PDB file of C-alpha atoms in Angstrom:
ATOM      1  CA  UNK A   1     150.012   0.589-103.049  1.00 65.00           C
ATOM      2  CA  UNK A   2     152.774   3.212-102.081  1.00 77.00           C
ATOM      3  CA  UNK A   3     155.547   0.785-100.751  1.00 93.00           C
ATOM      4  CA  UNK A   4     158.314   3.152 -99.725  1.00 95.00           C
ATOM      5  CA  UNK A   5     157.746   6.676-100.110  1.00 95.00           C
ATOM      6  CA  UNK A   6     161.049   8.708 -99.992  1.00 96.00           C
ATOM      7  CA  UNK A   7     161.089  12.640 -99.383  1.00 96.00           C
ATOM      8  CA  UNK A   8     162.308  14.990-100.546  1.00 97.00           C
ATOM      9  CA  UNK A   9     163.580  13.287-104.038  1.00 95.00           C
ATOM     10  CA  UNK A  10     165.470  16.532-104.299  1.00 96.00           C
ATOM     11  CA  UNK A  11     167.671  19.086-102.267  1.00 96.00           C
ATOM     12  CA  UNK A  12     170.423  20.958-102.479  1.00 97.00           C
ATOM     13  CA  UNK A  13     172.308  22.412 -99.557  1.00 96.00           C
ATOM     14  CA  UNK A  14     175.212  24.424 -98.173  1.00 97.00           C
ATOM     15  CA  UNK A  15     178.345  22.899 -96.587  1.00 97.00           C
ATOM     16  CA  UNK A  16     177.701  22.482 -92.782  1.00 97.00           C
ATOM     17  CA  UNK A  17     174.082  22.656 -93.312  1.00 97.00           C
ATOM     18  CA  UNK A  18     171.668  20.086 -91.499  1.00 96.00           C
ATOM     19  CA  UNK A  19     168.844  18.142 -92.982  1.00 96.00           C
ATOM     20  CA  UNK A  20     166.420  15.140 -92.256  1.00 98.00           C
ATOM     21  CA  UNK A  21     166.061  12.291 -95.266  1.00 98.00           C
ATOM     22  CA  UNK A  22     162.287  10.975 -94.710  1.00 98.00           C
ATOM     23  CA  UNK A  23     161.171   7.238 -95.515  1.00 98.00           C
ATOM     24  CA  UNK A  24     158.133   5.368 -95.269  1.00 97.00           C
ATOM     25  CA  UNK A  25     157.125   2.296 -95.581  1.00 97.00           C
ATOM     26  CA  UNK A  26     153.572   0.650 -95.603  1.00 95.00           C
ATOM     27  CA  UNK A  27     154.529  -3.392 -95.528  1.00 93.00           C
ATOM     28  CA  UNK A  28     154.847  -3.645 -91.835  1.00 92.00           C
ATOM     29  CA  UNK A  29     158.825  -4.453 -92.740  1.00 92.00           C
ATOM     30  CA  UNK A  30     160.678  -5.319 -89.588  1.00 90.00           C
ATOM     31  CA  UNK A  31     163.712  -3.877 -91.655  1.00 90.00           C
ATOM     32  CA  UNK A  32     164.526  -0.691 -92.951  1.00 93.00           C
ATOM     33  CA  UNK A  33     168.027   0.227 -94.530  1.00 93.00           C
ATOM     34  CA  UNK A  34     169.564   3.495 -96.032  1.00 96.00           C
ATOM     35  CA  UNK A  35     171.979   3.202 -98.870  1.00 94.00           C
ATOM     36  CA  UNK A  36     173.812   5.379-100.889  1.00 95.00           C
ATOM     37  CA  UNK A  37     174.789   5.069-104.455  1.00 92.00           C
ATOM     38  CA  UNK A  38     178.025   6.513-106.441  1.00 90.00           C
ATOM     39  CA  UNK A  39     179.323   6.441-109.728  1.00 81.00           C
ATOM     40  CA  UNK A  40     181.472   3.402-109.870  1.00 75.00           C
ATOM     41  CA  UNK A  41     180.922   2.075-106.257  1.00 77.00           C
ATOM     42  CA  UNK A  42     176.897   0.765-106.672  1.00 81.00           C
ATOM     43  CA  UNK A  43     175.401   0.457-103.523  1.00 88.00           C
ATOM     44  CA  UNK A  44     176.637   1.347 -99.862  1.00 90.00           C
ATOM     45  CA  UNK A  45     174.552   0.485 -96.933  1.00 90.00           C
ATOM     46  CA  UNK A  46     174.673   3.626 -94.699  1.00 95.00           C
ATOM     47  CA  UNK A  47     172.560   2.324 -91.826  1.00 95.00           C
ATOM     48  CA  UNK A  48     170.166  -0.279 -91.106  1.00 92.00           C
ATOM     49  CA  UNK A  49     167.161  -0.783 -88.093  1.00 93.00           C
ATOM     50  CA  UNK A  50     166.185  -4.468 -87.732  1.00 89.00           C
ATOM     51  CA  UNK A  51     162.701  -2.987 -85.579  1.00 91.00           C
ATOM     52  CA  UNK A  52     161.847   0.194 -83.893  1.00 93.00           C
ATOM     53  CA  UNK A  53     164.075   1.361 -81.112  1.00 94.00           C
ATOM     54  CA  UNK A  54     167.277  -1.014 -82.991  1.00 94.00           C
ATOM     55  CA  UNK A  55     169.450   0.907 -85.052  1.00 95.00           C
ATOM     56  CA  UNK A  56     172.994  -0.249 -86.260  1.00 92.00           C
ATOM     57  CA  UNK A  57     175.887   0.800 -88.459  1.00 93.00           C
ATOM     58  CA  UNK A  58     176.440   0.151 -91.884  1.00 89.00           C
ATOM     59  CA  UNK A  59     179.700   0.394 -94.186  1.00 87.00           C
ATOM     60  CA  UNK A  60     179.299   3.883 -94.288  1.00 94.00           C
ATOM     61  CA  UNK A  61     178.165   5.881 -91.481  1.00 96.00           C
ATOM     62  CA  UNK A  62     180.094   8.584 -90.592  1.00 96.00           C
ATOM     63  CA  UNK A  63     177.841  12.215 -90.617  1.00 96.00           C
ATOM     64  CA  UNK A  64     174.568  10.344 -91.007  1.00 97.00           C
ATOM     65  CA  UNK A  65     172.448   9.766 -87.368  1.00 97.00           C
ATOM     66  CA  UNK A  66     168.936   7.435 -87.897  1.00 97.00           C
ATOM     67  CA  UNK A  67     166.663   6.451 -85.709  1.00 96.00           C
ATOM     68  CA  UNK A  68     163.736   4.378 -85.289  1.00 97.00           C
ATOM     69  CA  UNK A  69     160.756   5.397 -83.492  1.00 96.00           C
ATOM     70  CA  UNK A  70     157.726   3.555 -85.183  1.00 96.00           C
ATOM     71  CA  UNK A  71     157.681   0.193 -87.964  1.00 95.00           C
ATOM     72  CA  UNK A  72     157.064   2.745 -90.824  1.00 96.00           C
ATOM     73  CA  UNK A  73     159.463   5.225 -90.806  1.00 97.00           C
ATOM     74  CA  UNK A  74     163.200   5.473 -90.873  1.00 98.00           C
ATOM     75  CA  UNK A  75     164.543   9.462 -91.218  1.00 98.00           C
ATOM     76  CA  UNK A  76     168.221   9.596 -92.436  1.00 98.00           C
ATOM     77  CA  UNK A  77     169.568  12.750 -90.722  1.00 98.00           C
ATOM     78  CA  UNK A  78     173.025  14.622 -91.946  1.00 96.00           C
ATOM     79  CA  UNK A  79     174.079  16.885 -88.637  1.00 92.00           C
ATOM     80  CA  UNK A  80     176.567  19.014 -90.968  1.00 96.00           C
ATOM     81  CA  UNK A  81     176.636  18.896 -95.082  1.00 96.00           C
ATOM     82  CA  UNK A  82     179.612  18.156 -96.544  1.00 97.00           C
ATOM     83  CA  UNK A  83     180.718  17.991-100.628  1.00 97.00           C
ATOM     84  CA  UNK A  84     181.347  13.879-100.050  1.00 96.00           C
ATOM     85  CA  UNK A  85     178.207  13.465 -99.380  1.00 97.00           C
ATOM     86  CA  UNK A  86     176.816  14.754-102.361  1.00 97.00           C
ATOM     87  CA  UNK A  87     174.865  11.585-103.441  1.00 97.00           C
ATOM     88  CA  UNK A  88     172.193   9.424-104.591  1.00 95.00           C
ATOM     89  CA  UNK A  89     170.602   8.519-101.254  1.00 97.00           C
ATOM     90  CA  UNK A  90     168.051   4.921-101.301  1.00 95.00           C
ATOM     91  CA  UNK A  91     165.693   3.355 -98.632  1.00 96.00           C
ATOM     92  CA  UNK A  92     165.009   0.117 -98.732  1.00 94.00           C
ATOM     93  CA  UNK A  93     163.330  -2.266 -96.294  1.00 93.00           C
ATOM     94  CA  UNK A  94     162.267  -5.753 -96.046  1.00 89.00           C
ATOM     95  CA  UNK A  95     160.955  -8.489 -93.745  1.00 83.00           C
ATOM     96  CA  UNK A  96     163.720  -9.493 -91.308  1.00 73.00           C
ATOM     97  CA  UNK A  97     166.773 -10.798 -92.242  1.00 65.00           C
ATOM     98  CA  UNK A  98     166.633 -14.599 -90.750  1.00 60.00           C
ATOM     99  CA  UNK A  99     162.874 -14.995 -90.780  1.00 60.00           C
ATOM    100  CA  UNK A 100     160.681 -17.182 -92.693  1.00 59.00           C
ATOM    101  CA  UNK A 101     159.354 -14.348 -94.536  1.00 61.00           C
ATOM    102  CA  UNK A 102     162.397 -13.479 -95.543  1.00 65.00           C
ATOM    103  CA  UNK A 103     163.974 -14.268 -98.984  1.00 68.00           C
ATOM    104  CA  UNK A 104     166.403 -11.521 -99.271  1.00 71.00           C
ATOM    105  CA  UNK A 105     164.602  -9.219-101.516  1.00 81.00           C
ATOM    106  CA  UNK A 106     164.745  -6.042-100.572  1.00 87.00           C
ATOM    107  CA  UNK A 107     161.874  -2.753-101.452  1.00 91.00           C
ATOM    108  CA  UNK A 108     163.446   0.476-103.007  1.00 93.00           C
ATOM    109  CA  UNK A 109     161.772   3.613-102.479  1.00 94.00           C
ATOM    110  CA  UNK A 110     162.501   5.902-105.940  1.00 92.00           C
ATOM    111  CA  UNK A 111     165.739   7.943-104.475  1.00 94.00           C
ATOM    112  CA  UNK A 112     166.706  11.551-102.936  1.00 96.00           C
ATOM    113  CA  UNK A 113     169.480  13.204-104.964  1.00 95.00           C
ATOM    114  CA  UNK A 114     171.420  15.279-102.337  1.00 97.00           C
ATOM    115  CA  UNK A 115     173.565  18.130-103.672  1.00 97.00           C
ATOM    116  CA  UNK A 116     176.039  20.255-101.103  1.00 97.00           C
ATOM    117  CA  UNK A 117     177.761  23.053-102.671  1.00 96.00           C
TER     118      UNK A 117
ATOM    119  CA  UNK B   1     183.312 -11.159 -95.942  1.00 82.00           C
ATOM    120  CA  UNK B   2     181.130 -12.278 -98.384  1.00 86.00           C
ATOM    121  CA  UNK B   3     181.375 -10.058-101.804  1.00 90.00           C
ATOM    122  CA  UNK B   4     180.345  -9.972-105.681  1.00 93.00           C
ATOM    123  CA  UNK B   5     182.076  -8.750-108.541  1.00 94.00           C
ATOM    124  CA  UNK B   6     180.089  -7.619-111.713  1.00 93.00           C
ATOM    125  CA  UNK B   7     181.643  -6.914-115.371  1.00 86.00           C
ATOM    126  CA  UNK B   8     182.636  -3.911-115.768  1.00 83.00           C
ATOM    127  CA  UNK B   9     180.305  -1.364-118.232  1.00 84.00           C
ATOM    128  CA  UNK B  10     179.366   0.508-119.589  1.00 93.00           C
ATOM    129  CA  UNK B  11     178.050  -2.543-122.162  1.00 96.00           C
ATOM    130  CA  UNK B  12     176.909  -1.043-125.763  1.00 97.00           C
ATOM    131  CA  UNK B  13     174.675  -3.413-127.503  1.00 97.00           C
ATOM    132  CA  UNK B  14     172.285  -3.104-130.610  1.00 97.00           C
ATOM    133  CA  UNK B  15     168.933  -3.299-130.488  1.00 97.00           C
ATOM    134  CA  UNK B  16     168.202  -7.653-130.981  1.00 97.00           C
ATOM    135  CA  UNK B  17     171.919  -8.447-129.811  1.00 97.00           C
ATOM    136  CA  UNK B  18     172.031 -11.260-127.045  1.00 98.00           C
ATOM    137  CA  UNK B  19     173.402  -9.817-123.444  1.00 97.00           C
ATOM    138  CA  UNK B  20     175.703 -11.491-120.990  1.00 97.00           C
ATOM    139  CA  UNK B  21     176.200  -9.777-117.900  1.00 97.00           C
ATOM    140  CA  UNK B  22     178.714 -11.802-115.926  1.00 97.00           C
ATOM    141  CA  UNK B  23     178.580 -12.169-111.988  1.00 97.00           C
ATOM    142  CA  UNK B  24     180.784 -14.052-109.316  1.00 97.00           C
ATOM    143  CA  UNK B  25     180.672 -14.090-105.584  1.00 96.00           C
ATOM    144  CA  UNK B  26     182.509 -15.111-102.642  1.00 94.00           C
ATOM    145  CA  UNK B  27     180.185 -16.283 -99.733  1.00 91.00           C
ATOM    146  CA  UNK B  28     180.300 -18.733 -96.867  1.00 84.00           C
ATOM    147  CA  UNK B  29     177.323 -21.131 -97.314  1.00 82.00           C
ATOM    148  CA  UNK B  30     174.739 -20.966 -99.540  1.00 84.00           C
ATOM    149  CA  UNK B  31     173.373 -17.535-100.000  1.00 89.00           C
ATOM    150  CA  UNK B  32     170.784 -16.250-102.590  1.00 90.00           C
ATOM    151  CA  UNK B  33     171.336 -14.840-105.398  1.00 93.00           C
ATOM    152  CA  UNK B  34     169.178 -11.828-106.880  1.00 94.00           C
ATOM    153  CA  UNK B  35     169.676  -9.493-109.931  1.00 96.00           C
ATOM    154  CA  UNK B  36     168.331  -6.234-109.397  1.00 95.00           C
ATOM    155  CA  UNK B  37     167.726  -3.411-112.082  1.00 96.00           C
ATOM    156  CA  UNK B  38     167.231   0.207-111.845  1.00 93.00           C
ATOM    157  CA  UNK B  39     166.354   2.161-114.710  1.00 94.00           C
ATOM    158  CA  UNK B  40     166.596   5.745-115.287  1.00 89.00           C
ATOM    159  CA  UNK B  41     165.595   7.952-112.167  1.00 84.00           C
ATOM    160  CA  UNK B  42     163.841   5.265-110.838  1.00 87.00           C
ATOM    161  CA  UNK B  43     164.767   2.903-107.661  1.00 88.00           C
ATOM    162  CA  UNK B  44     166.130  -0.839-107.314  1.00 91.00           C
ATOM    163  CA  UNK B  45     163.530  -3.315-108.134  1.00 91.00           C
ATOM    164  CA  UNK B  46     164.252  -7.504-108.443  1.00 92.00           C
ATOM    165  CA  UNK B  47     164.703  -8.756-111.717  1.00 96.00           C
ATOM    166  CA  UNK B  48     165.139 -12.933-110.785  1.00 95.00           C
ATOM    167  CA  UNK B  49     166.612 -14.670-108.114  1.00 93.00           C
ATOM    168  CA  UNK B  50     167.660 -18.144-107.119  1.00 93.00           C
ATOM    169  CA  UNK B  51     167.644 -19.112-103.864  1.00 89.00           C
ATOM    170  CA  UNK B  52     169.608 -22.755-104.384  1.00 89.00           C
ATOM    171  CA  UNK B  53     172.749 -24.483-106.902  1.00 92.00           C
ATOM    172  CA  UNK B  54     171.440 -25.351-110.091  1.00 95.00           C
ATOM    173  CA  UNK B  55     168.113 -22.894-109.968  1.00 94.00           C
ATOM    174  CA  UNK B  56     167.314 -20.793-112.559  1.00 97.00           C
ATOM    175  CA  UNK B  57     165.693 -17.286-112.199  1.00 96.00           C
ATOM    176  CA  UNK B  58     163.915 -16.291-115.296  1.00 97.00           C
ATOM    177  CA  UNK B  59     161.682 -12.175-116.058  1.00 96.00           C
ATOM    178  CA  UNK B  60     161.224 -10.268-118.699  1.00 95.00           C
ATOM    179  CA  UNK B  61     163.400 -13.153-120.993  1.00 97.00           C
ATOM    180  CA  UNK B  62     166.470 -12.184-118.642  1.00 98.00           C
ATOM    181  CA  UNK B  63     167.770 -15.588-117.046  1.00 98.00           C
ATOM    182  CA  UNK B  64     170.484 -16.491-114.029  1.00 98.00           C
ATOM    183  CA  UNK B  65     172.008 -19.701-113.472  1.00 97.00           C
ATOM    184  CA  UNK B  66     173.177 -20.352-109.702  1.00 96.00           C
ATOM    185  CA  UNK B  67     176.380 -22.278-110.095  1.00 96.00           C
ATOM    186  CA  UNK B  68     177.869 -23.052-106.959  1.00 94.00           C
ATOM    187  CA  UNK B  69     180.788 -24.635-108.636  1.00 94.00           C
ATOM    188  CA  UNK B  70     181.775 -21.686-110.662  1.00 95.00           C
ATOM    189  CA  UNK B  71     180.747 -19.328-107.835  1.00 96.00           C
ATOM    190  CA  UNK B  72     179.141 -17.586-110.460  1.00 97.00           C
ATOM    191  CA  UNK B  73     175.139 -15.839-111.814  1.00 97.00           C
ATOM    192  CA  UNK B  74     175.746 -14.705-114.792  1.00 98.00           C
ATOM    193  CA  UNK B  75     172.986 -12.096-116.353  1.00 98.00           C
ATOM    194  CA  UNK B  76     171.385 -13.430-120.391  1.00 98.00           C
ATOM    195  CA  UNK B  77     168.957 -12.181-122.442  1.00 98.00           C
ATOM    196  CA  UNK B  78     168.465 -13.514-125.999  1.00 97.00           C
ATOM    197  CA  UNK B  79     167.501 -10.520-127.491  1.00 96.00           C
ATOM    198  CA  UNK B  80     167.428  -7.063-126.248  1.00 97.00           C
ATOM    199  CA  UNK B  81     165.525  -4.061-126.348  1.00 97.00           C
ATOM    200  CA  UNK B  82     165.774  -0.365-126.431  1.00 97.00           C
ATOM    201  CA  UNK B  83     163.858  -0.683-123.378  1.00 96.00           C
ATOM    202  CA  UNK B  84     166.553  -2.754-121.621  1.00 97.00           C
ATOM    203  CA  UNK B  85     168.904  -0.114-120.628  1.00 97.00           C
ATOM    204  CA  UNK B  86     168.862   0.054-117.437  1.00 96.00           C
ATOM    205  CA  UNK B  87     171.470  -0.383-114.880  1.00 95.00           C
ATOM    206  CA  UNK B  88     171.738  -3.838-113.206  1.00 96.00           C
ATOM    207  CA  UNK B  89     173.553  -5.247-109.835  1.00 95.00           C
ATOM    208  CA  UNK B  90     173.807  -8.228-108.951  1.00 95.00           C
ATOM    209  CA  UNK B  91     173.381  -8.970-105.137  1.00 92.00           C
ATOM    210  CA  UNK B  92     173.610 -11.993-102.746  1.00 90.00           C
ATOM    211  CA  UNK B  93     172.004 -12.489 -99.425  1.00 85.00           C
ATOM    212  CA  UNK B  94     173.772 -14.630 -96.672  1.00 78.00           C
ATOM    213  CA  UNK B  95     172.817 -13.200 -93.314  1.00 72.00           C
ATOM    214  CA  UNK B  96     173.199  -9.595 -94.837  1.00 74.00           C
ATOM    215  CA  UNK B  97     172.161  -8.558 -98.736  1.00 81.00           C
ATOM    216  CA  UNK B  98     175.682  -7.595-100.702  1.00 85.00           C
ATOM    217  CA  UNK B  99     175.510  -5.670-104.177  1.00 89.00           C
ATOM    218  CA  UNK B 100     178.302  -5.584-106.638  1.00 91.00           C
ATOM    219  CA  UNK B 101     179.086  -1.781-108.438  1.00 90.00           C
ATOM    220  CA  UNK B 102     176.162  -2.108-111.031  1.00 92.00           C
ATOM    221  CA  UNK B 103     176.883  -2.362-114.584  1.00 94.00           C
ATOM    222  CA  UNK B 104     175.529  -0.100-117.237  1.00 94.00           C
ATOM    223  CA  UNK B 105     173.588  -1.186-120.181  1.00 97.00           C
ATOM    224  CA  UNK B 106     172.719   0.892-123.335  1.00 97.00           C
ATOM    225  CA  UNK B 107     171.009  -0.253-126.518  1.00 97.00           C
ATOM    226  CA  UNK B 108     170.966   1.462-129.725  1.00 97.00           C
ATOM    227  CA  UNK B 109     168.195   1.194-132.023  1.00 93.00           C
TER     228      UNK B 109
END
């Protein structure tokens, strides 16, 4: 019954600093999504992967790479820390967008809060 | 693009007090509508939804209206609980899910 599984929930790290963002998810989703969430701005989708090997931009991509190598997981990587991305960091996922299966409902793992001093 | 705007919080209520959230969107077609609610430390999880004008999605004694003609899916609860605060977002899904900036919700006892 895990659903998505989201590592680590915390971290802290220096400016310019790299760091990988894990996500899992056991529903056989076809999509997978990485938001992040700010005081006064709720929810910002980051990227998104619609199936493995399809990746795509979000509102807010810039210093965050993804990929998608297999149906369950979905890393978030940050090549080089920086203070504005100090953040509450989601991963959600979801049958595709489009499908029959699909009613727009989306699964939250529990959150990583991401510090960079 | 398609958009929602939620009231902003954070909303103080007493323990028994009836809740309105309110919630309008601007969408092309006829999206869903969801309300979502995370409570402290804890992820997003659905709340109701309503998939169609007119529908009602009902949990917990929270209820939605879809009303196309007001654009709007507005959050009530007749009587709320400690246990209630929480913060909630409203969301639609066209061809892509949108969430509005979450509003905060604390009850006193």
């Amino acid at each position: 019954n895990a659903g998505v599984t989201q590592t680590p929930k915390f971290q802290v790290l220096k400016t310019g600093q790299s760091m990988t963002l894990q996500c899992a998810q056991d529903m056989n989703h076809e999509y997978m999504s990485w938001y992040r969430q700010d005081p006064g701005m709720g929810l910002r989708l980051i990227h998104y992967s619609v199936g493995a090997g399809i990746t795509d931009q979000g509102e807010v991509p810039n210093g965050y790479n993804v990929s998608r190598s297999t149906t369950e997981d979905f890393p978030l990587r940050l090549l080089s820390a920086a203070p504005s991305q100090t953040s509450v960091y989601f991963c959600a996922s979801s049958y595709l967008p489009g499908g029959t299966d699909n009613t727009g409902e989306l699964f939250f793992g529990e959150g990583s809060r991401l510090t960079v001093l | 693009g398609d958009s929602v705007t939620q009231m902003e919080g954070p909303v103080t209520l007493s323990e028994e007090a009836f809740l309105t959230i309110n919630c309008t969107y601007t969408a092309t077609g006829y999206p869903s509508l969801f309300w979502y609610v995370q409570y402290p430390g804890e992820g997003l999880q659905l709340l109701l939804k309503a998939t169609k004008a007119d529908d009602k999605g009902s949990n917990k004694g929270f209820e939605a209206t879809y009303r196309k003609e007001t654009t709007s899916f507005h959050l009530e609860k007749g009587s709320v609980q400690v246990s209630d605060s929480a913060v909630y977002f409203c969301a639609l899904y066209g061809n892509k899910l949108v969430f509005g900036a979450g509003t905060i919700l604390r009850v006193k006892s």
